[in-house]
Amino acid sequence: MITNRPRGTLDIVPEESVRWQYVESVAREICRRYGYGEIRTPVFEHTELFRRSVGEFTDVVEKEMYTFDDRGGRSLTLRPEGTAPAARLYLEERLYAGAGPAKIYYLSWPIFRYERPQAGRLRQHHQFGVECFGSHDPAVDAEIIALAWDFLGALGLDGLVVGINSMGCAGCRTGYREALRAHFSGHLEEMCEDCRRRHAQNPLRLLDCKRESCAPFIATAPAIADHLCEDCRADFSLLREYLGVLGVDCRLDSSLVRGFDYYTGTVFEITHDALGAQDVVCGGGRYDGLVETLGGDPSPGVGFGLGIERLLLILEREDVRPPGPDPLDAYLVCMGAEARRHAVGLLHRLRAAGVAADMDYMDRSFRAQLRRADRYPARFALILGEEELAAGTITVKDLAGGAQRTVGVDEAVALLCAGPPPGEDE
RNA sequence: GUGGCUGUAGCUCAGGCGGUUAGAGCGCCAGGUUGUGGCCCUGGAGGCCGGGGGUUCAAGUCCCCUCAGCCACCCCA
């Protein structure tokens, strides 16, 4: 059916977009406080950008990208994540040329992955992401995590868990990889098929297996923490110290390994139970080799991506009600064609003065117009009938309390602009 | 991509073992009130019972296919 939206996509109706706008306004405010500036990039990029950065053999690149050839024969891909485009922009717009570090964020970027949908997993979703390029100071890692934490906290959420780990630099990773191979090689017969494949291809992924049968071998596996070089170890302990200072309560999770190839060093996830199996609302980490991979001079970076739909899902399931829409200031209620003709002009005048005002266009009865005003909900009903018309006045009714009084039109406009409710005389 | 559950009014849902004009609550519209909303009462509109095919005298109900949502795996935000 052509009126059905494509699988795994969502429509956003006005009632819902209010919540998006609220979340977005909080994100903008937090970014402002932390000194990050917004970027916007095309929704599609050269396919090669993602192949190179995310990694040729990751699930996302292998089977989840929306890739197409344009009419000029270029292979383009709807972005499946935000960090690579941000890194591309960093290079293309030469953000490295300014005083470092480059602190940027993106808000509600559409992200596309061809996946099997379920709640919290869509083919098009939206992310809020923050990236910092140019510094390897662990204080920046801490800042990034704290920013995400503050943002979620500002929305009134709790029950969030921050998991962190260090995947080490390229150097410590090779040693660790061998240690993992050695540990698992004796148990391969008892482990799942995927794990046997991972053992050969990428032993780090072994830690990611969630099968019960593999769990005991993972539990006893060597921890990356024991295989970090001195620099990585120092960075990681400094990060944890900073997180303590920043009031971020985090959990060391040595099995935490992220799925994109560009991650190095710090990795972290923020999860919430309300999400079920897709429990990650925010994920990120360091990607010190990414910029170099894309052909730039080596430049470290840290960042995260945060799923807006998942966030909204948590808010809904936890019954955290963000501030609702501002009620309408005034709803014009008129009786008769003559009053209606006057109402059009008055409505315009109110709006020009900054008052949120509306009127009936459905030819409703007087009673129904008043009910409309109530349900909107509007703060005041402005009643315009024959009496008011003759006297050049209008009746201002406070819908919450029920008090009303009839005043001159100029006074009514002034009253609505000023805000305070009208007098109590009935 | 694999396995499972579910699709009935705008929303949340009820419809015994196939059987007459498919129901409720909320919402919407009108009236009860010649110029007063909310609460209450009365009435009304609104359904290709997700779509297609099949079995049957007869299908919302049974069978097959398909689409969509959900749950788990996988992966991730």
Short mmCIF file of C-alpha atoms (C1' of nucleotides) in Angstrom, two decimals:
data_model
loop_
_atom_site.label_atom_id
_atom_site.label_comp_id
_atom_site.label_asym_id
_atom_site.label_seq_id
_atom_site.Cartn_x
_atom_site.Cartn_y
_atom_site.Cartn_z
CA MET A 1 0.00 0.00 0.00
CA ILE A 2 1.43 3.34 -1.02
CA THR A 3 0.04 5.01 2.09
CA ASN A 4 2.09 2.77 4.38
CA ARG A 5 5.45 4.07 5.42
CA PRO A 6 8.45 1.92 4.50
CA ARG A 7 9.33 -0.84 6.93
CA GLY A 8 11.34 0.20 9.95
CA THR A 9 10.55 3.91 9.65
CA LEU A 10 8.54 6.22 11.85
CA ASP A 11 6.24 9.17 11.21
CA ILE A 12 6.32 11.98 13.70
CA VAL A 13 3.03 13.75 14.32
CA PRO A 14 2.76 17.18 15.98
CA GLU A 15 2.01 15.73 19.39
CA GLU A 16 5.20 13.70 19.13
CA SER A 17 7.42 16.34 17.54
CA VAL A 18 6.95 18.48 20.62
CA ARG A 19 8.86 15.86 22.57
CA TRP A 20 11.59 15.73 19.95
CA GLN A 21 11.94 19.49 20.10
CA TYR A 22 12.21 19.39 23.86
CA VAL A 23 14.94 16.73 23.81
CA GLU A 24 16.73 18.67 21.09
CA SER A 25 16.57 21.92 23.02
CA VAL A 26 18.13 20.23 26.06
CA ALA A 27 20.86 18.75 23.85
CA ARG A 28 21.64 22.15 22.36
CA GLU A 29 21.84 23.77 25.76
CA ILE A 30 24.18 21.09 27.12
CA CYS A 31 26.42 21.38 24.05
CA ARG A 32 26.53 25.13 24.45
CA ARG A 33 27.67 24.76 28.04
CA TYR A 34 30.39 22.31 27.05
CA GLY A 35 31.60 24.43 24.17
CA TYR A 36 30.54 22.31 21.22
CA GLY A 37 29.30 23.73 17.91
CA GLU A 38 26.81 22.17 15.56
CA ILE A 39 27.68 20.65 12.19
CA ARG A 40 25.45 19.42 9.38
CA THR A 41 26.50 17.18 6.53
CA PRO A 42 24.72 15.47 3.61
CA VAL A 43 22.66 12.39 4.45
CA PHE A 44 24.69 10.45 1.89
CA GLU A 45 28.43 10.11 1.49
CA HIS A 46 30.78 8.24 -0.81
CA THR A 47 30.42 4.56 0.03
CA GLU A 48 34.16 4.33 0.40
CA LEU A 49 34.09 6.61 3.45
CA PHE A 50 32.19 4.02 5.45
CA ARG A 51 34.01 1.01 4.08
CA ARG A 52 37.31 2.49 5.14
CA SER A 53 36.36 3.89 8.53
CA VAL A 54 33.74 1.54 9.95
CA GLY A 55 35.57 -1.46 8.53
CA GLU A 56 35.17 -3.73 5.55
CA PHE A 57 34.16 -6.77 7.58
CA THR A 58 31.75 -5.26 10.07
CA ASP A 59 28.07 -6.22 9.95
CA VAL A 60 27.08 -2.68 9.14
CA VAL A 61 29.27 -2.44 6.05
CA GLU A 62 28.78 -6.03 4.96
CA LYS A 63 25.01 -6.19 5.02
CA GLU A 64 23.26 -3.16 6.44
CA MET A 65 24.09 -0.20 4.22
CA TYR A 66 21.68 1.56 1.90
CA THR A 67 24.05 1.88 -1.04
CA PHE A 68 23.16 3.06 -4.54
CA ASP A 69 24.77 4.40 -7.68
CA ASP A 70 23.76 7.88 -8.70
CA ARG A 71 23.21 8.84 -12.33
CA GLY A 72 26.85 9.72 -12.67
CA GLY A 73 27.92 6.26 -11.66
CA ARG A 74 29.17 7.20 -8.18
CA SER A 75 28.55 4.76 -5.37
CA LEU A 76 26.86 6.61 -2.53
CA THR A 77 25.57 5.40 0.83
CA LEU A 78 22.95 6.78 3.19
CA ARG A 79 24.99 7.33 6.35
CA PRO A 80 24.86 4.33 8.69
CA GLU A 81 26.60 6.26 11.49
CA GLY A 82 27.74 9.78 12.25
CA THR A 83 31.38 9.69 13.27
CA ALA A 84 32.84 9.02 9.82
CA PRO A 85 30.98 11.94 8.19
CA ALA A 86 32.05 14.14 11.11
CA ALA A 87 35.68 13.09 10.59
CA ARG A 88 35.32 13.72 6.88
CA LEU A 89 34.01 17.20 7.57
CA TYR A 90 36.85 17.79 10.04
CA LEU A 91 39.32 17.12 7.24
CA GLU A 92 37.46 18.71 4.36
CA GLU A 93 36.63 21.91 6.24
CA ARG A 94 40.11 21.96 7.79
CA LEU A 95 38.89 22.26 11.32
CA TYR A 96 42.34 21.07 12.38
CA ALA A 97 43.74 24.39 11.22
CA GLY A 98 42.16 26.34 14.04
CA ALA A 99 43.09 26.30 17.69
CA GLY A 100 42.50 22.75 18.86
CA PRO A 101 40.63 20.79 19.82
CA ALA A 102 37.72 20.86 17.35
CA LYS A 103 34.55 20.31 19.37
CA ILE A 104 31.49 19.55 17.30
CA TYR A 105 28.08 17.96 17.62
CA TYR A 106 25.27 16.84 15.38
CA LEU A 107 21.63 16.67 16.33
CA SER A 108 18.88 14.34 15.15
CA TRP A 109 20.81 13.16 12.14
CA PRO A 110 18.92 10.48 10.25
CA ILE A 111 20.91 7.23 10.30
CA PHE A 112 20.14 4.35 7.93
CA ARG A 113 20.78 0.67 8.41
CA TYR A 114 19.02 -2.20 6.73
CA GLU A 115 18.03 -4.20 9.81
CA ARG A 116 15.16 -6.31 10.97
CA PRO A 117 13.03 -3.83 12.88
CA GLN A 118 11.64 -4.12 16.38
CA ALA A 119 11.01 -1.60 19.14
CA GLY A 120 14.14 0.51 19.47
CA ARG A 121 15.61 -0.81 16.24
CA LEU A 122 14.71 0.91 13.00
CA ARG A 123 15.92 1.20 9.44
CA GLN A 124 15.97 4.93 9.78
CA HIS A 125 16.66 6.30 13.22
CA HIS A 126 18.13 9.56 14.52
CA GLN A 127 21.20 10.29 16.55
CA PHE A 128 22.56 13.06 18.65
CA GLY A 129 26.35 12.82 18.49
CA VAL A 130 29.29 14.69 19.94
CA GLU A 131 32.87 14.50 18.68
CA CYS A 132 36.13 16.07 19.81
CA PHE A 133 39.11 15.98 17.45
CA GLY A 134 42.72 16.83 18.12
CA SER A 135 43.40 15.95 21.75
CA HIS A 136 44.44 12.73 23.39
CA ASP A 137 43.90 14.10 26.90
CA PRO A 138 41.78 11.64 28.93
CA ALA A 139 40.03 14.69 30.33
CA VAL A 140 38.34 14.94 26.96
CA ASP A 141 37.16 11.32 27.18
CA ALA A 142 35.75 12.22 30.57
CA GLU A 143 34.13 15.37 29.20
CA ILE A 144 32.42 13.44 26.41
CA ILE A 145 31.02 10.85 28.79
CA ALA A 146 30.00 13.50 31.30
CA LEU A 147 28.22 15.44 28.56
CA ALA A 148 26.13 12.42 27.64
CA TRP A 149 25.47 11.72 31.30
CA ASP A 150 24.46 15.31 32.04
CA PHE A 151 22.21 15.37 29.02
CA LEU A 152 20.33 12.26 30.08
CA GLY A 153 20.19 13.47 33.66
CA ALA A 154 18.81 16.84 32.57
CA LEU A 155 15.90 15.00 30.99
CA GLY A 156 15.02 13.56 34.37
CA LEU A 157 16.12 10.01 33.67
CA ASP A 158 17.59 7.60 36.11
CA GLY A 159 18.32 3.89 36.04
CA LEU A 160 21.06 4.49 33.51
CA VAL A 161 24.26 2.47 33.65
CA VAL A 162 27.54 3.65 32.19
CA GLY A 163 29.90 0.85 31.19
CA ILE A 164 33.49 1.70 30.26
CA ASN A 165 36.48 -0.20 29.06
CA SER A 166 39.75 0.42 27.31
CA MET A 167 40.52 -1.47 24.16
CA GLY A 168 44.10 -0.25 24.22
CA CYS A 169 46.18 1.26 21.46
CA ALA A 170 47.32 -0.70 18.43
CA GLY A 171 50.36 -1.81 20.36
CA CYS A 172 48.72 -3.34 23.41
CA ARG A 173 45.96 -4.77 21.27
CA THR A 174 48.26 -7.18 19.42
CA GLY A 175 49.56 -8.62 22.68
CA TYR A 176 46.06 -8.96 24.09
CA ARG A 177 44.79 -10.59 20.94
CA GLU A 178 47.40 -13.33 21.32
CA ALA A 179 46.56 -13.79 25.00
CA LEU A 180 42.90 -14.27 24.08
CA ARG A 181 43.74 -16.77 21.37
CA ALA A 182 45.83 -18.74 23.82
CA HIS A 183 43.07 -18.72 26.44
CA PHE A 184 40.28 -19.84 24.12
CA SER A 185 42.22 -22.30 22.00
CA GLY A 186 41.77 -25.05 24.60
CA HIS A 187 37.97 -24.59 24.74
CA LEU A 188 37.03 -24.17 21.10
CA GLU A 189 35.31 -27.55 20.87
CA GLU A 190 32.84 -26.49 23.56
CA MET A 191 32.13 -23.08 22.09
CA CYS A 192 29.72 -21.95 19.40
CA GLU A 193 30.42 -21.81 15.71
CA ASP A 194 30.57 -18.02 15.65
CA CYS A 195 33.15 -18.03 18.38
CA ARG A 196 35.34 -20.44 16.47
CA ARG A 197 35.20 -18.11 13.50
CA ARG A 198 35.92 -15.10 15.71
CA HIS A 199 38.88 -16.92 17.20
CA ALA A 200 40.49 -17.00 13.82
CA GLN A 201 39.40 -13.59 12.52
CA ASN A 202 39.10 -11.24 15.47
CA PRO A 203 39.55 -12.70 18.94
CA LEU A 204 38.33 -9.46 20.54
CA ARG A 205 34.83 -10.26 19.33
CA LEU A 206 34.85 -13.47 21.34
CA LEU A 207 34.14 -11.35 24.39
CA ASP A 208 30.95 -10.13 22.77
CA CYS A 209 29.29 -13.55 22.53
CA LYS A 210 26.11 -13.74 24.58
CA ARG A 211 25.49 -17.46 24.38
CA GLU A 212 25.21 -19.15 27.73
CA SER A 213 27.40 -22.01 26.63
CA CYS A 214 30.27 -19.64 25.91
CA ALA A 215 29.82 -17.50 29.00
CA PRO A 216 32.06 -19.51 31.38
CA PHE A 217 35.03 -19.25 29.04
CA ILE A 218 34.49 -15.56 28.60
CA ALA A 219 34.25 -15.04 32.34
CA THR A 220 37.68 -16.51 32.83
CA ALA A 221 39.26 -14.83 29.83
CA PRO A 222 42.16 -12.47 30.40
CA ALA A 223 41.06 -8.88 30.80
CA ILE A 224 42.33 -6.20 28.47
CA ALA A 225 43.12 -4.19 31.57
CA ASP A 226 45.98 -6.59 32.30
CA HIS A 227 47.40 -6.16 28.84
CA LEU A 228 47.46 -2.40 28.49
CA CYS A 229 50.75 -0.68 27.88
CA GLU A 230 51.89 1.81 30.44
CA ASP A 231 50.51 4.82 28.56
CA CYS A 232 47.10 3.26 28.01
CA ARG A 233 46.94 2.14 31.60
CA ALA A 234 47.77 5.63 32.83
CA ASP A 235 45.23 7.21 30.49
CA PHE A 236 42.51 4.85 31.57
CA SER A 237 43.10 5.32 35.27
CA LEU A 238 43.18 9.08 34.78
CA LEU A 239 39.87 8.85 32.92
CA ARG A 240 38.31 6.97 35.81
CA GLU A 241 39.64 9.51 38.25
CA TYR A 242 38.14 12.34 36.18
CA LEU A 243 34.82 10.58 35.92
CA GLY A 244 34.77 10.38 39.69
CA VAL A 245 35.39 14.12 39.89
CA LEU A 246 32.62 14.75 37.35
CA GLY A 247 30.16 12.66 39.29
CA VAL A 248 29.67 10.03 36.61
CA ASP A 249 28.95 6.71 38.19
CA CYS A 250 30.42 4.10 35.90
CA ARG A 251 31.03 0.40 35.81
CA LEU A 252 34.19 -1.19 34.48
CA ASP A 253 33.11 -3.74 31.92
CA SER A 254 36.02 -5.71 30.56
CA SER A 255 33.82 -7.50 28.03
CA LEU A 256 32.73 -4.26 26.39
CA VAL A 257 33.94 -4.23 22.79
CA ARG A 258 32.37 -1.95 20.22
CA GLY A 259 31.47 -3.10 16.74
CA PHE A 260 33.18 -0.51 14.55
CA ASP A 261 36.81 -0.96 13.58
CA TYR A 262 37.87 2.62 14.25
CA TYR A 263 37.63 2.40 18.03
CA THR A 264 40.82 2.50 20.10
CA GLY A 265 41.41 3.09 23.79
CA THR A 266 38.36 4.22 25.72
CA VAL A 267 35.02 2.69 24.79
CA PHE A 268 31.77 3.20 26.67
CA GLU A 269 28.07 2.49 26.56
CA ILE A 270 25.11 3.87 28.44
CA THR A 271 22.30 1.36 28.86
CA HIS A 272 18.83 1.29 30.35
CA ASP A 273 16.73 -1.72 31.35
CA ALA A 274 13.54 -0.30 29.89
CA LEU A 275 14.89 -0.91 26.40
CA GLY A 276 14.94 -4.70 26.59
CA ALA A 277 17.45 -6.43 24.34
CA GLN A 278 18.39 -3.21 22.55
CA ASP A 279 19.48 -1.67 25.81
CA VAL A 280 22.15 0.72 24.54
CA VAL A 281 20.95 4.30 24.29
CA CYS A 282 24.40 5.83 23.88
CA GLY A 283 27.69 4.39 22.71
CA GLY A 284 31.06 5.80 21.89
CA GLY A 285 34.73 5.98 22.56
CA ARG A 286 38.10 6.98 21.18
CA TYR A 287 39.10 6.64 17.55
CA ASP A 288 42.69 7.78 17.43
CA GLY A 289 43.40 6.20 14.05
CA LEU A 290 40.29 7.28 12.19
CA VAL A 291 41.45 10.58 10.74
CA GLU A 292 44.68 9.00 9.52
CA THR A 293 42.70 6.16 7.95
CA LEU A 294 40.84 8.77 5.92
CA GLY A 295 44.08 10.23 4.66
CA GLY A 296 44.56 13.12 7.08
CA ASP A 297 47.49 13.81 9.36
CA PRO A 298 47.16 11.65 12.47
CA SER A 299 44.68 13.22 14.83
CA PRO A 300 43.11 11.64 17.90
CA GLY A 301 39.38 11.86 18.59
CA VAL A 302 36.62 10.85 20.99
CA GLY A 303 32.87 10.92 20.68
CA PHE A 304 29.55 9.23 21.06
CA GLY A 305 26.29 8.60 19.26
CA LEU A 306 22.99 8.64 21.10
CA GLY A 307 19.76 7.24 19.71
CA ILE A 308 16.87 9.69 19.90
CA GLU A 309 14.12 7.11 19.34
CA ARG A 310 15.55 4.87 22.06
CA LEU A 311 15.82 7.83 24.38
CA LEU A 312 12.19 8.76 23.72
CA LEU A 313 11.24 5.13 24.30
CA ILE A 314 12.88 5.14 27.73
CA LEU A 315 11.20 8.42 28.63
CA GLU A 316 7.85 6.98 27.64
CA ARG A 317 8.29 3.65 29.39
CA GLU A 318 9.59 5.30 32.53
CA ASP A 319 6.72 7.75 32.34
CA VAL A 320 9.06 10.72 32.40
CA ARG A 321 6.88 13.46 30.97
CA PRO A 322 8.83 16.26 29.38
CA PRO A 323 7.17 19.66 29.57
CA GLY A 324 4.12 19.65 27.33
CA PRO A 325 3.30 22.10 24.58
CA ASP A 326 2.63 25.67 25.55
CA PRO A 327 -1.11 26.05 25.70
CA LEU A 328 -2.69 28.45 23.30
CA ASP A 329 -2.97 31.94 24.77
CA ALA A 330 -6.30 32.79 23.26
CA TYR A 331 -9.10 31.09 21.36
CA LEU A 332 -11.58 33.35 19.66
CA VAL A 333 -15.18 32.37 20.12
CA CYS A 334 -17.63 34.18 17.90
CA MET A 335 -21.34 34.28 17.34
CA GLY A 336 -22.62 35.03 13.91
CA ALA A 337 -21.11 36.00 10.60
CA GLU A 338 -20.56 39.59 11.64
CA ALA A 339 -18.48 38.59 14.65
CA ARG A 340 -16.55 36.13 12.53
CA ARG A 341 -15.58 38.89 10.11
CA HIS A 342 -14.23 40.93 12.99
CA ALA A 343 -12.46 37.88 14.45
CA VAL A 344 -10.24 37.40 11.41
CA GLY A 345 -8.74 40.86 11.88
CA LEU A 346 -8.49 40.56 15.63
CA LEU A 347 -6.80 37.18 15.33
CA HIS A 348 -4.21 38.71 13.04
CA ARG A 349 -3.65 41.57 15.43
CA LEU A 350 -3.10 39.22 18.36
CA ARG A 351 -0.68 37.07 16.45
CA ALA A 352 1.27 40.08 15.28
CA ALA A 353 1.59 41.06 18.93
CA GLY A 354 3.11 37.68 19.75
CA VAL A 355 0.02 36.05 21.22
CA ALA A 356 -0.61 32.42 20.27
CA ALA A 357 -4.18 32.62 19.05
CA ASP A 358 -6.60 30.55 17.04
CA MET A 359 -10.27 30.43 16.09
CA ASP A 360 -12.88 28.04 14.75
CA TYR A 361 -12.93 27.27 11.05
CA MET A 362 -15.40 24.38 11.25
CA ASP A 363 -18.53 26.46 11.66
CA ARG A 364 -19.04 25.12 15.16
CA SER A 365 -21.80 26.23 17.47
CA PHE A 366 -21.01 28.71 20.22
CA ARG A 367 -20.97 25.94 22.77
CA ALA A 368 -18.70 23.78 20.68
CA GLN A 369 -16.28 26.65 20.12
CA LEU A 370 -15.97 27.09 23.84
CA ARG A 371 -15.39 23.38 24.24
CA ARG A 372 -12.68 23.58 21.58
CA ALA A 373 -11.03 26.38 23.55
CA ASP A 374 -11.13 24.19 26.64
CA ARG A 375 -9.70 21.11 24.97
CA TYR A 376 -7.01 22.93 23.06
CA PRO A 377 -6.14 23.87 25.78
CA ALA A 378 -6.25 27.66 25.62
CA ARG A 379 -5.61 29.97 28.52
CA PHE A 380 -8.33 32.43 27.55
CA ALA A 381 -11.44 32.37 25.45
CA LEU A 382 -12.11 35.67 23.71
CA ILE A 383 -15.83 35.94 23.22
CA LEU A 384 -17.10 38.11 20.43
CA GLY A 385 -20.90 38.39 20.17
CA GLU A 386 -23.45 40.97 19.16
CA GLU A 387 -23.18 42.86 22.42
CA GLU A 388 -19.41 43.11 22.22
CA LEU A 389 -19.61 44.05 18.57
CA ALA A 390 -22.02 46.88 19.28
CA ALA A 391 -19.97 48.19 22.19
CA GLY A 392 -16.56 47.70 20.58
CA THR A 393 -15.55 45.40 23.41
CA ILE A 394 -14.63 41.77 23.89
CA THR A 395 -15.19 39.32 26.73
CA VAL A 396 -12.05 37.74 28.10
CA LYS A 397 -12.69 34.48 29.93
CA ASP A 398 -10.03 32.73 31.97
CA LEU A 399 -10.69 29.08 31.21
CA ALA A 400 -8.89 27.69 34.22
CA GLY A 401 -10.77 29.67 36.84
CA GLY A 402 -13.84 30.62 34.86
CA ALA A 403 -13.70 34.31 35.67
CA GLN A 404 -14.50 36.68 32.83
CA ARG A 405 -14.92 40.33 32.11
CA THR A 406 -15.74 42.50 29.19
CA VAL A 407 -13.17 45.10 28.20
CA GLY A 408 -12.25 47.28 25.25
CA VAL A 409 -10.46 45.51 22.43
CA ASP A 410 -7.22 47.44 22.99
CA GLU A 411 -7.27 46.53 26.65
CA ALA A 412 -7.86 42.88 25.81
CA VAL A 413 -4.85 42.78 23.50
CA ALA A 414 -2.71 44.48 26.13
CA LEU A 415 -3.97 42.03 28.72
CA LEU A 416 -2.98 39.02 26.65
CA CYS A 417 0.41 40.46 25.86
CA ALA A 418 1.08 41.13 29.51
CA GLY A 419 0.13 37.66 30.57
CA PRO A 420 -1.52 37.97 34.00
CA PRO A 421 -5.10 36.78 34.27
CA PRO A 422 -7.90 39.33 34.12
CA GLY A 423 -9.82 40.59 37.14
CA GLU A 424 -12.06 38.44 39.21
CA ASP A 425 -15.34 40.27 38.63
CA GLU A 426 -17.92 38.03 37.08
"C1'" G B 1 19.33 -13.07 7.88
"C1'" U B 2 17.01 -17.21 11.69
"C1'" G B 3 13.01 -18.66 15.14
"C1'" G B 4 8.37 -17.31 17.61
"C1'" C B 5 3.82 -14.20 18.85
"C1'" U B 6 0.19 -10.68 17.10
"C1'" G B 7 -2.87 -7.64 13.25
"C1'" U B 8 -10.99 -6.01 14.58
"C1'" A B 9 -13.40 1.93 14.65
"C1'" G B 10 -8.72 7.66 15.33
"C1'" C B 11 -6.76 5.02 20.28
"C1'" U B 12 -7.09 0.70 23.91
"C1'" C B 13 -9.51 -3.76 23.36
"C1'" A B 14 -14.05 -7.74 23.42
"C1'" G B 15 -16.08 -11.05 19.73
"C1'" G B 16 -17.50 -19.78 22.72
"C1'" C B 17 -17.04 -25.29 18.66
"C1'" G B 18 -17.52 -21.16 11.59
"C1'" G B 19 -24.11 -19.09 11.56
"C1'" U B 20 -28.47 -13.25 10.82
"C1'" U B 21 -27.71 -6.01 10.70
"C1'" A B 22 -19.30 -6.92 14.14
"C1'" G B 23 -19.48 -4.53 19.87
"C1'" A B 24 -17.48 -1.56 24.41
"C1'" G B 25 -14.64 2.41 26.66
"C1'" C B 26 -12.01 6.77 25.32
"C1'" G B 27 -11.81 10.40 21.41
"C1'" C B 28 -14.72 13.06 17.48
"C1'" C B 29 -19.66 15.49 15.92
"C1'" A B 30 -24.64 17.23 17.35
"C1'" G B 31 -28.26 18.14 21.04
"C1'" G B 32 -29.88 18.70 26.31
"C1'" U B 33 -28.61 25.29 27.45
"C1'" U B 34 -32.05 31.95 22.57
"C1'" G B 35 -24.52 34.00 24.96
"C1'" U B 36 -20.69 30.11 28.33
"C1'" G B 37 -16.21 25.14 28.29
"C1'" G B 38 -14.86 21.16 32.02
"C1'" C B 39 -18.95 17.04 35.07
"C1'" C B 40 -23.45 14.56 33.62
"C1'" C B 41 -27.39 12.73 30.09
"C1'" U B 42 -29.21 11.57 24.93
"C1'" G B 43 -28.22 10.73 19.96
"C1'" G B 44 -24.83 10.35 15.67
"C1'" A B 45 -20.76 9.61 12.38
"C1'" G B 46 -16.85 6.38 11.93
"C1'" G B 47 -14.95 -0.80 10.20
"C1'" C B 48 -12.38 -3.69 2.34
"C1'" C B 49 -12.11 -7.47 10.73
"C1'" G B 50 -3.89 -5.70 7.53
"C1'" G B 51 -3.91 -7.57 2.05
"C1'" G B 52 -4.52 -11.81 -1.48
"C1'" G B 53 -6.01 -16.75 -2.36
"C1'" G B 54 -8.42 -21.32 -0.63
"C1'" U B 55 -12.00 -24.77 2.18
"C1'" U B 56 -17.38 -24.34 3.11
"C1'" C B 57 -24.32 -23.61 1.98
"C1'" A B 58 -21.88 -19.90 5.15
"C1'" A B 59 -15.24 -17.17 7.21
"C1'" G B 60 -13.59 -11.67 11.76
"C1'" U B 61 -13.38 -17.04 13.24
"C1'" C B 62 -10.31 -22.71 9.66
"C1'" C B 63 -5.90 -23.43 5.89
"C1'" C B 64 -1.96 -21.28 2.62
"C1'" C B 65 0.70 -16.99 0.91
"C1'" U B 66 1.94 -11.97 1.73
"C1'" C B 67 2.63 -7.28 4.31
"C1'" A B 68 3.30 -4.88 8.97
"C1'" G B 69 4.25 -4.64 14.25
"C1'" C B 70 6.29 -7.01 18.47
"C1'" C B 71 9.77 -10.70 21.18
"C1'" A B 72 14.39 -13.36 21.07
"C1'" C B 73 18.98 -14.34 18.26
"C1'" C B 74 22.50 -11.36 15.57
"C1'" C B 75 24.09 -6.43 15.46
"C1'" C B 76 23.72 -1.71 17.31
"C1'" A B 77 21.67 3.80 18.81
#
